Amino acid sequence: DQKARFHSMVHEFTDKCFDRCIGTPGNSLSSKESACLGNCVERFLDTTFFIVNRLEAIKQ
Amino acid sequence: DQKARFHSMVHEFTDKCFDRCIGTPGNSLSSKESACLGNCVERFLDTTFFIVNRLEAIKQ
Amino acid sequence: DQKARFHSMVHEFTDKCFDRCIGTPGNSLSSKESACLGNCVERFLDTTFFIVNRLEAIKQ
Amino acid sequence: AQQLLQKMTDKCFNKCITKPGSDLSGSDRACLAKCMDRYLESWNVISKAYATRVQ
Amino acid sequence: AQQLLQKMTDKCFNKCITKPGSDLSGSDRACLAKCMDRYLESWNVISKAYATRVQ
Amino acid sequence: AQQLLQKMTDKCFNKCITKPGSDLSGSDRACLAKCMDRYLESWNVISKAYATRVQ
């Protein structure tokens, strides 16, 4: 179902973005780490749309 | 069955621990490499139990 | 079917060999990058045969 | 929850137990606890960012 | 096509978006476009090399 | 056995064939043979350690 798919995507994004954004784990997320995590998800989605659209354009 | 699950776990641990413990492959495992492999499995299992127990404690 | 298996192998090889052979993506594949990709596939297949044959020899 | 546990264990083992010794030291446990907390926090930040985007 | 899309997206995100910023910059897009083209070219080179070998 | 073959091939290809050339050289083969032997030995060490632990 939809909720399961949403959670599965969140697991995947966390897997991708945690190493990229979090260095040595500290006592809390810094605002920089937090911003990095949000940007990581958004830019990954942007990248997916960019690639899908460009593939469509190439095909035509 | 149980034997298949055991083997599947051993494959997974070997996959995880080989790169971590074995440098350039030599003519035999050094005692240091051998100890590293055993510790790698045991500490991974300890880590799993630590995390499961702490998750339970957090939930309550 | 056979065509699907062929494509699936090509996806896997591209996944393995792209990072190994392609640095910063340029305006075209250099002849060096192109040769590296071909060699990467062929040496991976050689490696597989070498390992399968040696495993058989060890068993006997 | 199984998927969370598995990925968190892999990440935190890699981050905290770089040289597996003869037991989990106090500093290993402290690192694992922080890593878990940051992983769960990251999961929440990412869940919100993704929810905002797909709404 | 799904498999191609997924692997290409992962590879090109890792190669081009090393520090995710507040939007996809022009140079991010240029890198992604080149990365896609080289990925598709690589796929073709590899497909030919494999076909030759299994014939 | 399939799983062993696949993981061993990936590991040993990565360890031994870092720059794929126009054939498998003698030193590539020597490295692959050692890598296989160490991989099988590692499998046994790990199997024993895990068996001891789950008993």
Short mmCIF file of C-alpha atoms in Angstrom, two decimals:
data_model
loop_
_atom_site.label_atom_id
_atom_site.label_comp_id
_atom_site.label_asym_id
_atom_site.label_seq_id
_atom_site.Cartn_x
_atom_site.Cartn_y
_atom_site.Cartn_z
CA ASP A 1 0.00 0.00 0.00
CA GLN A 2 0.84 3.70 -0.15
CA LYS A 3 2.09 4.07 3.43
CA ALA A 4 4.42 1.09 3.06
CA ARG A 5 5.83 2.55 -0.19
CA PHE A 6 6.35 5.92 1.49
CA HIS A 7 8.24 4.28 4.39
CA SER A 8 10.30 2.18 2.04
CA MET A 9 11.38 5.33 0.13
CA VAL A 10 12.27 7.06 3.42
CA HIS A 11 14.44 4.06 4.37
CA GLU A 12 16.18 4.26 1.02
CA PHE A 13 16.78 8.02 1.24
CA THR A 14 18.10 7.70 4.81
CA ASP A 15 20.45 4.96 3.62
CA LYS A 16 21.70 7.21 0.77
CA CYS A 17 21.91 10.51 2.66
CA PHE A 18 23.12 9.53 6.14
CA ASP A 19 26.75 8.82 5.13
CA ARG A 20 26.82 11.87 2.88
CA CYS A 21 25.52 14.30 5.50
CA ILE A 22 26.47 12.94 8.94
CA GLY A 23 30.12 12.79 10.00
CA THR A 24 31.05 11.56 13.48
CA PRO A 25 27.68 11.24 15.27
CA GLY A 26 27.39 14.07 17.81
CA ASN A 27 24.95 14.86 20.63
CA SER A 28 22.39 16.28 18.19
CA LEU A 29 22.01 16.99 14.50
CA SER A 30 23.70 20.29 13.65
CA SER A 31 21.63 22.70 11.54
CA LYS A 32 24.12 22.08 8.73
CA GLU A 33 23.55 18.31 8.89
CA SER A 34 19.81 18.79 9.03
CA ALA A 35 19.85 21.08 5.98
CA CYS A 36 22.09 18.61 4.13
CA LEU A 37 19.58 15.78 4.75
CA GLY A 38 16.65 17.81 3.42
CA ASN A 39 18.64 18.99 0.39
CA CYS A 40 19.85 15.44 -0.27
CA VAL A 41 16.26 14.14 -0.59
CA GLU A 42 15.09 17.10 -2.66
CA ARG A 43 18.08 17.07 -5.03
CA PHE A 44 17.76 13.30 -5.45
CA LEU A 45 14.13 13.76 -6.49
CA ASP A 46 15.12 16.66 -8.78
CA THR A 47 17.80 14.44 -10.31
CA THR A 48 15.27 11.67 -10.95
CA PHE A 49 12.85 14.08 -12.67
CA PHE A 50 15.67 15.69 -14.67
CA ILE A 51 16.82 12.28 -15.93
CA VAL A 52 13.31 10.98 -16.71
CA ASN A 53 12.44 14.15 -18.64
CA ARG A 54 15.71 14.19 -20.56
CA LEU A 55 15.34 10.49 -21.45
CA GLU A 56 11.87 11.26 -22.84
CA ALA A 57 13.28 14.20 -24.83
CA ILE A 58 16.10 12.03 -26.24
CA LYS A 59 13.65 9.32 -27.32
CA GLN A 60 11.65 11.74 -29.42
CA ASP B 1 15.47 -24.36 6.78
CA GLN B 2 17.90 -23.71 9.63
CA LYS B 3 21.06 -24.86 7.86
CA ALA B 4 20.32 -22.66 4.84
CA ARG B 5 19.75 -19.64 7.12
CA PHE B 6 23.04 -20.35 8.92
CA HIS B 7 24.92 -20.51 5.61
CA SER B 8 23.24 -17.39 4.34
CA MET B 9 24.35 -15.50 7.48
CA VAL B 10 27.92 -16.81 7.07
CA HIS B 11 27.94 -15.54 3.47
CA GLU B 12 26.75 -12.15 4.65
CA PHE B 13 29.37 -11.92 7.44
CA THR B 14 32.16 -13.00 5.08
CA ASP B 15 31.02 -10.32 2.64
CA LYS B 16 31.07 -7.67 5.42
CA CYS B 17 34.29 -8.76 7.17
CA PHE B 18 36.60 -9.85 4.32
CA ASP B 19 37.38 -6.31 3.06
CA ARG B 20 37.68 -5.00 6.60
CA CYS B 21 40.12 -7.69 7.78
CA ILE B 22 42.05 -8.95 4.72
CA GLY B 23 44.52 -6.67 2.93
CA THR B 24 46.52 -7.97 -0.04
CA PRO B 25 45.77 -11.73 -0.06
CA GLY B 26 48.90 -13.59 1.15
CA ASN B 27 49.91 -17.26 1.26
CA SER B 28 47.87 -17.89 4.40
CA LEU B 29 45.68 -15.99 6.84
CA SER B 30 47.86 -14.23 9.42
CA SER B 31 46.85 -14.71 13.07
CA LYS B 32 45.94 -11.01 13.08
CA GLU B 33 43.60 -11.43 10.09
CA SER B 34 42.06 -14.53 11.63
CA ALA B 35 41.41 -12.74 14.94
CA CYS B 36 39.96 -9.76 13.07
CA LEU B 37 37.46 -12.04 11.26
CA GLY B 38 36.28 -13.66 14.50
CA ASN B 39 36.01 -10.28 16.25
CA CYS B 40 34.18 -8.80 13.26
CA VAL B 41 31.40 -11.44 13.50
CA GLU B 42 31.17 -11.22 17.28
CA ARG B 43 31.13 -7.43 17.41
CA PHE B 44 28.54 -7.30 14.63
CA LEU B 45 26.29 -9.60 16.65
CA ASP B 46 26.96 -7.51 19.81
CA THR B 47 26.06 -4.39 17.85
CA THR B 48 22.79 -5.94 16.69
CA PHE B 49 21.83 -6.92 20.26
CA PHE B 50 22.87 -3.52 21.62
CA ILE B 51 20.71 -1.74 19.05
CA VAL B 52 17.69 -4.03 19.46
CA ASN B 53 17.79 -3.69 23.27
CA ARG B 54 18.24 0.08 23.16
CA LEU B 55 15.37 0.45 20.67
CA GLU B 56 13.14 -1.52 23.04
CA ALA B 57 14.24 0.70 25.96
CA ILE B 58 13.54 3.88 23.93
CA LYS B 59 10.05 2.65 22.99
CA GLN B 60 9.02 2.19 26.62
CA ASP C 1 13.76 -15.21 -21.29
CA GLN C 2 17.19 -14.97 -22.90
CA LYS C 3 16.99 -11.35 -24.02
CA ALA C 4 15.92 -10.21 -20.54
CA ARG C 5 18.85 -12.12 -18.98
CA PHE C 6 21.27 -10.56 -21.46
CA HIS C 7 20.00 -7.06 -20.64
CA SER C 8 20.11 -7.74 -16.94
CA MET C 9 23.78 -8.80 -17.22
CA VAL C 10 24.58 -5.66 -19.24
CA HIS C 11 22.98 -3.52 -16.50
CA GLU C 12 25.10 -5.30 -13.90
CA PHE C 13 28.33 -4.90 -15.88
CA THR C 14 27.62 -1.22 -16.53
CA ASP C 15 27.00 -0.76 -12.81
CA LYS C 16 30.35 -2.46 -11.98
CA CYS C 17 32.49 -0.91 -14.74
CA PHE C 18 31.19 2.68 -15.02
CA ASP C 19 32.79 3.94 -11.78
CA ARG C 20 35.98 2.02 -12.49
CA CYS C 21 36.44 3.36 -16.02
CA ILE C 22 34.72 6.77 -16.22
CA GLY C 23 36.13 9.72 -14.28
CA THR C 24 34.50 13.15 -14.58
CA PRO C 25 31.95 12.71 -17.41
CA GLY C 26 33.26 14.53 -20.49
CA ASN C 27 31.75 15.42 -23.87
CA SER C 28 32.37 11.93 -25.24
CA LEU C 29 33.93 8.65 -24.14
CA SER C 30 37.70 8.79 -24.64
CA SER C 31 39.25 5.80 -26.43
CA LYS C 32 40.91 4.93 -23.12
CA GLU C 33 37.56 4.89 -21.30
CA SER C 34 35.99 2.84 -24.06
CA ALA C 35 38.83 0.26 -23.97
CA CYS C 36 38.58 0.11 -20.18
CA LEU C 37 34.85 -0.71 -20.37
CA GLY C 38 35.41 -3.54 -22.87
CA ASN C 39 38.33 -4.93 -20.85
CA CYS C 40 36.32 -4.66 -17.63
CA VAL C 41 33.56 -6.92 -19.01
CA GLU C 42 35.99 -9.40 -20.56
CA ARG C 43 38.24 -9.64 -17.49
CA PHE C 44 35.20 -10.04 -15.24
CA LEU C 45 34.05 -12.98 -17.35
CA ASP C 46 37.63 -14.41 -17.37
CA THR C 47 37.69 -14.05 -13.58
CA THR C 48 34.40 -15.92 -13.26
CA PHE C 49 35.64 -18.81 -15.45
CA PHE C 50 39.00 -18.89 -13.65
CA ILE C 51 37.27 -19.14 -10.26
CA VAL C 52 34.69 -21.73 -11.38
CA ASN C 53 37.39 -23.93 -12.93
CA ARG C 54 39.71 -23.66 -9.94
CA LEU C 55 36.85 -24.45 -7.53
CA GLU C 56 36.13 -27.60 -9.56
CA ALA C 57 39.83 -28.54 -9.48
CA ILE C 58 40.00 -27.99 -5.70
CA LYS C 59 36.92 -30.19 -5.12
CA GLN C 60 38.48 -33.16 -6.88
CA ALA D 1 10.91 -1.90 11.51
CA GLN D 2 13.03 -4.84 10.27
CA GLN D 3 14.38 -2.67 7.43
CA LEU D 4 15.16 0.21 9.82
CA LEU D 5 16.97 -2.13 12.21
CA GLN D 6 19.03 -3.71 9.46
CA LYS D 7 20.13 -0.49 7.78
CA MET D 8 20.82 1.27 11.10
CA THR D 9 22.90 -1.68 12.32
CA ASP D 10 24.98 -1.71 9.12
CA LYS D 11 25.54 2.06 9.16
CA CYS D 12 26.39 2.29 12.85
CA PHE D 13 28.63 -0.79 12.80
CA ASN D 14 30.57 0.79 9.90
CA LYS D 15 30.76 4.20 11.56
CA CYS D 16 31.58 3.07 15.12
CA ILE D 17 33.33 -0.33 14.99
CA THR D 18 36.08 0.36 12.46
CA LYS D 19 38.56 -1.98 14.14
CA PRO D 20 36.59 -4.81 15.79
CA GLY D 21 38.32 -5.67 19.10
CA SER D 22 37.79 -8.40 21.66
CA ASP D 23 34.67 -6.76 23.09
CA LEU D 24 32.39 -3.72 22.63
CA SER D 25 34.23 -1.01 24.56
CA GLY D 26 32.50 1.78 26.46
CA SER D 27 33.39 4.21 23.70
CA ASP D 28 32.01 1.79 21.08
CA ARG D 29 28.68 1.74 22.97
CA ALA D 30 28.65 5.51 23.34
CA CYS D 31 29.26 5.88 19.60
CA LEU D 32 26.54 3.33 18.77
CA ALA D 33 24.01 5.12 21.01
CA LYS D 34 24.74 8.50 19.38
CA CYS D 35 24.69 6.94 15.93
CA MET D 36 21.27 5.37 16.59
CA ASP D 37 19.86 8.67 17.85
CA ARG D 38 21.21 10.58 14.85
CA TYR D 39 19.95 7.87 12.48
CA LEU D 40 16.43 8.06 13.92
CA GLU D 41 16.54 11.87 13.82
CA SER D 42 17.74 11.74 10.20
CA TRP D 43 14.89 9.38 9.35
CA ASN D 44 12.43 11.93 10.73
CA VAL D 45 14.00 14.91 8.91
CA ILE D 46 13.96 12.95 5.65
CA SER D 47 10.41 11.71 6.18
CA LYS D 48 9.21 15.32 6.61
CA ALA D 49 11.20 16.57 3.58
CA TYR D 50 9.80 13.79 1.40
CA ALA D 51 6.23 14.24 2.67
CA THR D 52 6.40 17.98 1.89
CA ARG D 53 7.64 17.23 -1.59
CA VAL D 54 5.08 14.58 -2.55
CA GLN D 55 2.08 16.47 -1.13
CA ALA E 1 14.13 0.54 -18.60
CA GLN E 2 13.25 0.80 -14.90
CA GLN E 3 16.57 -0.84 -13.97
CA LEU E 4 18.53 1.47 -16.32
CA LEU E 5 16.80 4.54 -14.87
CA GLN E 6 17.46 3.51 -11.29
CA LYS E 7 21.14 2.65 -11.70
CA MET E 8 21.82 5.71 -13.90
CA THR E 9 20.13 8.00 -11.37
CA ASP E 10 22.20 6.57 -8.49
CA LYS E 11 25.49 6.78 -10.40
CA CYS E 12 24.92 10.29 -11.75
CA PHE E 13 23.60 11.64 -8.42
CA ASN E 14 26.77 10.31 -6.75
CA LYS E 15 29.08 11.69 -9.45
CA CYS E 16 27.43 15.10 -9.93
CA ILE E 17 25.64 16.10 -6.71
CA THR E 18 28.40 15.58 -4.15
CA LYS E 19 27.24 18.45 -1.93
CA PRO E 20 23.46 18.77 -2.30
CA GLY E 21 22.59 22.48 -2.23
CA SER E 22 19.31 24.38 -2.13
CA ASP E 23 18.59 23.71 -5.82
CA LEU E 24 20.01 21.95 -8.89
CA SER E 25 22.48 24.51 -10.24
CA GLY E 26 23.24 24.96 -13.93
CA SER E 27 26.53 23.12 -13.50
CA ASP E 28 24.71 20.28 -11.70
CA ARG E 29 22.40 19.94 -14.70
CA ALA E 30 25.27 20.09 -17.17
CA CYS E 31 27.08 17.36 -15.23
CA LEU E 32 23.93 15.20 -15.07
CA ALA E 33 23.36 15.55 -18.83
CA LYS E 34 26.96 14.51 -19.61
CA CYS E 35 26.80 11.71 -17.08
CA MET E 36 23.59 10.34 -18.66
CA ASP E 37 25.11 10.46 -22.14
CA ARG E 38 28.30 8.70 -21.00
CA TYR E 39 26.24 6.13 -19.07
CA LEU E 40 24.15 5.30 -22.14
CA GLU E 41 27.29 5.15 -24.30
CA SER E 42 28.94 2.87 -21.72
CA TRP E 43 25.88 0.63 -21.76
CA ASN E 44 26.23 0.27 -25.53
CA VAL E 45 29.99 -0.42 -25.42
CA ILE E 46 29.44 -3.06 -22.74
CA SER E 47 26.48 -4.59 -24.53
CA LYS E 48 28.62 -5.07 -27.67
CA ALA E 49 31.59 -6.46 -25.72
CA TYR E 50 29.34 -8.95 -23.92
CA ALA E 51 27.48 -9.96 -27.09
CA THR E 52 30.80 -10.63 -28.86
CA ARG E 53 31.94 -12.76 -25.95
CA VAL E 54 28.83 -14.90 -25.57
CA GLN E 55 28.34 -15.51 -29.30
CA ALA F 1 27.36 -22.45 -3.68
CA GLN F 2 25.93 -19.93 -6.16
CA GLN F 3 26.00 -17.21 -3.47
CA LEU F 4 29.61 -18.10 -2.50
CA LEU F 5 30.73 -18.00 -6.14
CA GLN F 6 29.09 -14.66 -6.79
CA LYS F 7 30.41 -12.87 -3.71
CA MET F 8 33.90 -14.37 -4.07
CA THR F 9 34.07 -13.35 -7.73
CA ASP F 10 33.04 -9.77 -6.89
CA LYS F 11 35.51 -9.46 -3.99
CA CYS F 12 38.45 -11.01 -5.84
CA PHE F 13 37.80 -9.08 -9.06
CA ASN F 14 37.81 -5.86 -7.01
CA LYS F 15 40.94 -6.81 -5.07
CA CYS F 16 42.98 -8.24 -7.95
CA ILE F 17 41.84 -6.67 -11.22
CA THR F 18 42.01 -2.98 -10.36
CA LYS F 19 43.02 -1.93 -13.87
CA PRO F 20 41.45 -4.40 -16.33
CA GLY F 21 43.98 -4.98 -19.16
CA SER F 22 43.79 -6.83 -22.46
CA ASP F 23 44.06 -10.23 -20.77
CA LEU F 24 44.35 -11.89 -17.33
CA SER F 25 48.10 -11.67 -16.64
CA GLY F 26 50.02 -14.28 -14.67
CA SER F 27 50.09 -12.00 -11.66
CA ASP F 28 46.31 -11.44 -11.98
CA ARG F 29 45.82 -15.24 -11.84
CA ALA F 30 48.20 -15.61 -8.91
CA CYS F 31 46.32 -12.89 -7.02
CA LEU F 32 42.93 -14.48 -7.84
CA ALA F 33 44.13 -17.90 -6.63
CA LYS F 34 45.37 -16.46 -3.32
CA CYS F 35 42.24 -14.37 -2.94
CA MET F 36 40.02 -17.45 -3.44
CA ASP F 37 42.01 -19.44 -0.88
CA ARG F 38 41.86 -16.63 1.69
CA TYR F 39 38.14 -16.12 0.98
CA LEU F 40 37.39 -19.81 1.59
CA GLU F 41 39.57 -19.78 4.74
CA SER F 42 37.75 -16.64 5.95
CA TRP F 43 34.41 -18.35 5.32
CA ASN F 44 35.51 -21.23 7.57
CA VAL F 45 36.84 -18.97 10.35
CA ILE F 46 33.59 -16.99 10.30
CA SER F 47 31.44 -20.10 10.17
CA LYS F 48 33.15 -21.42 13.32
CA ALA F 49 32.92 -18.09 15.15
CA TYR F 50 29.21 -17.80 14.33
CA ALA F 51 28.48 -21.44 15.24
CA THR F 52 30.19 -20.95 18.62
CA ARG F 53 28.15 -17.85 19.26
CA VAL F 54 24.72 -19.23 18.35
CA GLN F 55 25.17 -22.55 20.15
#
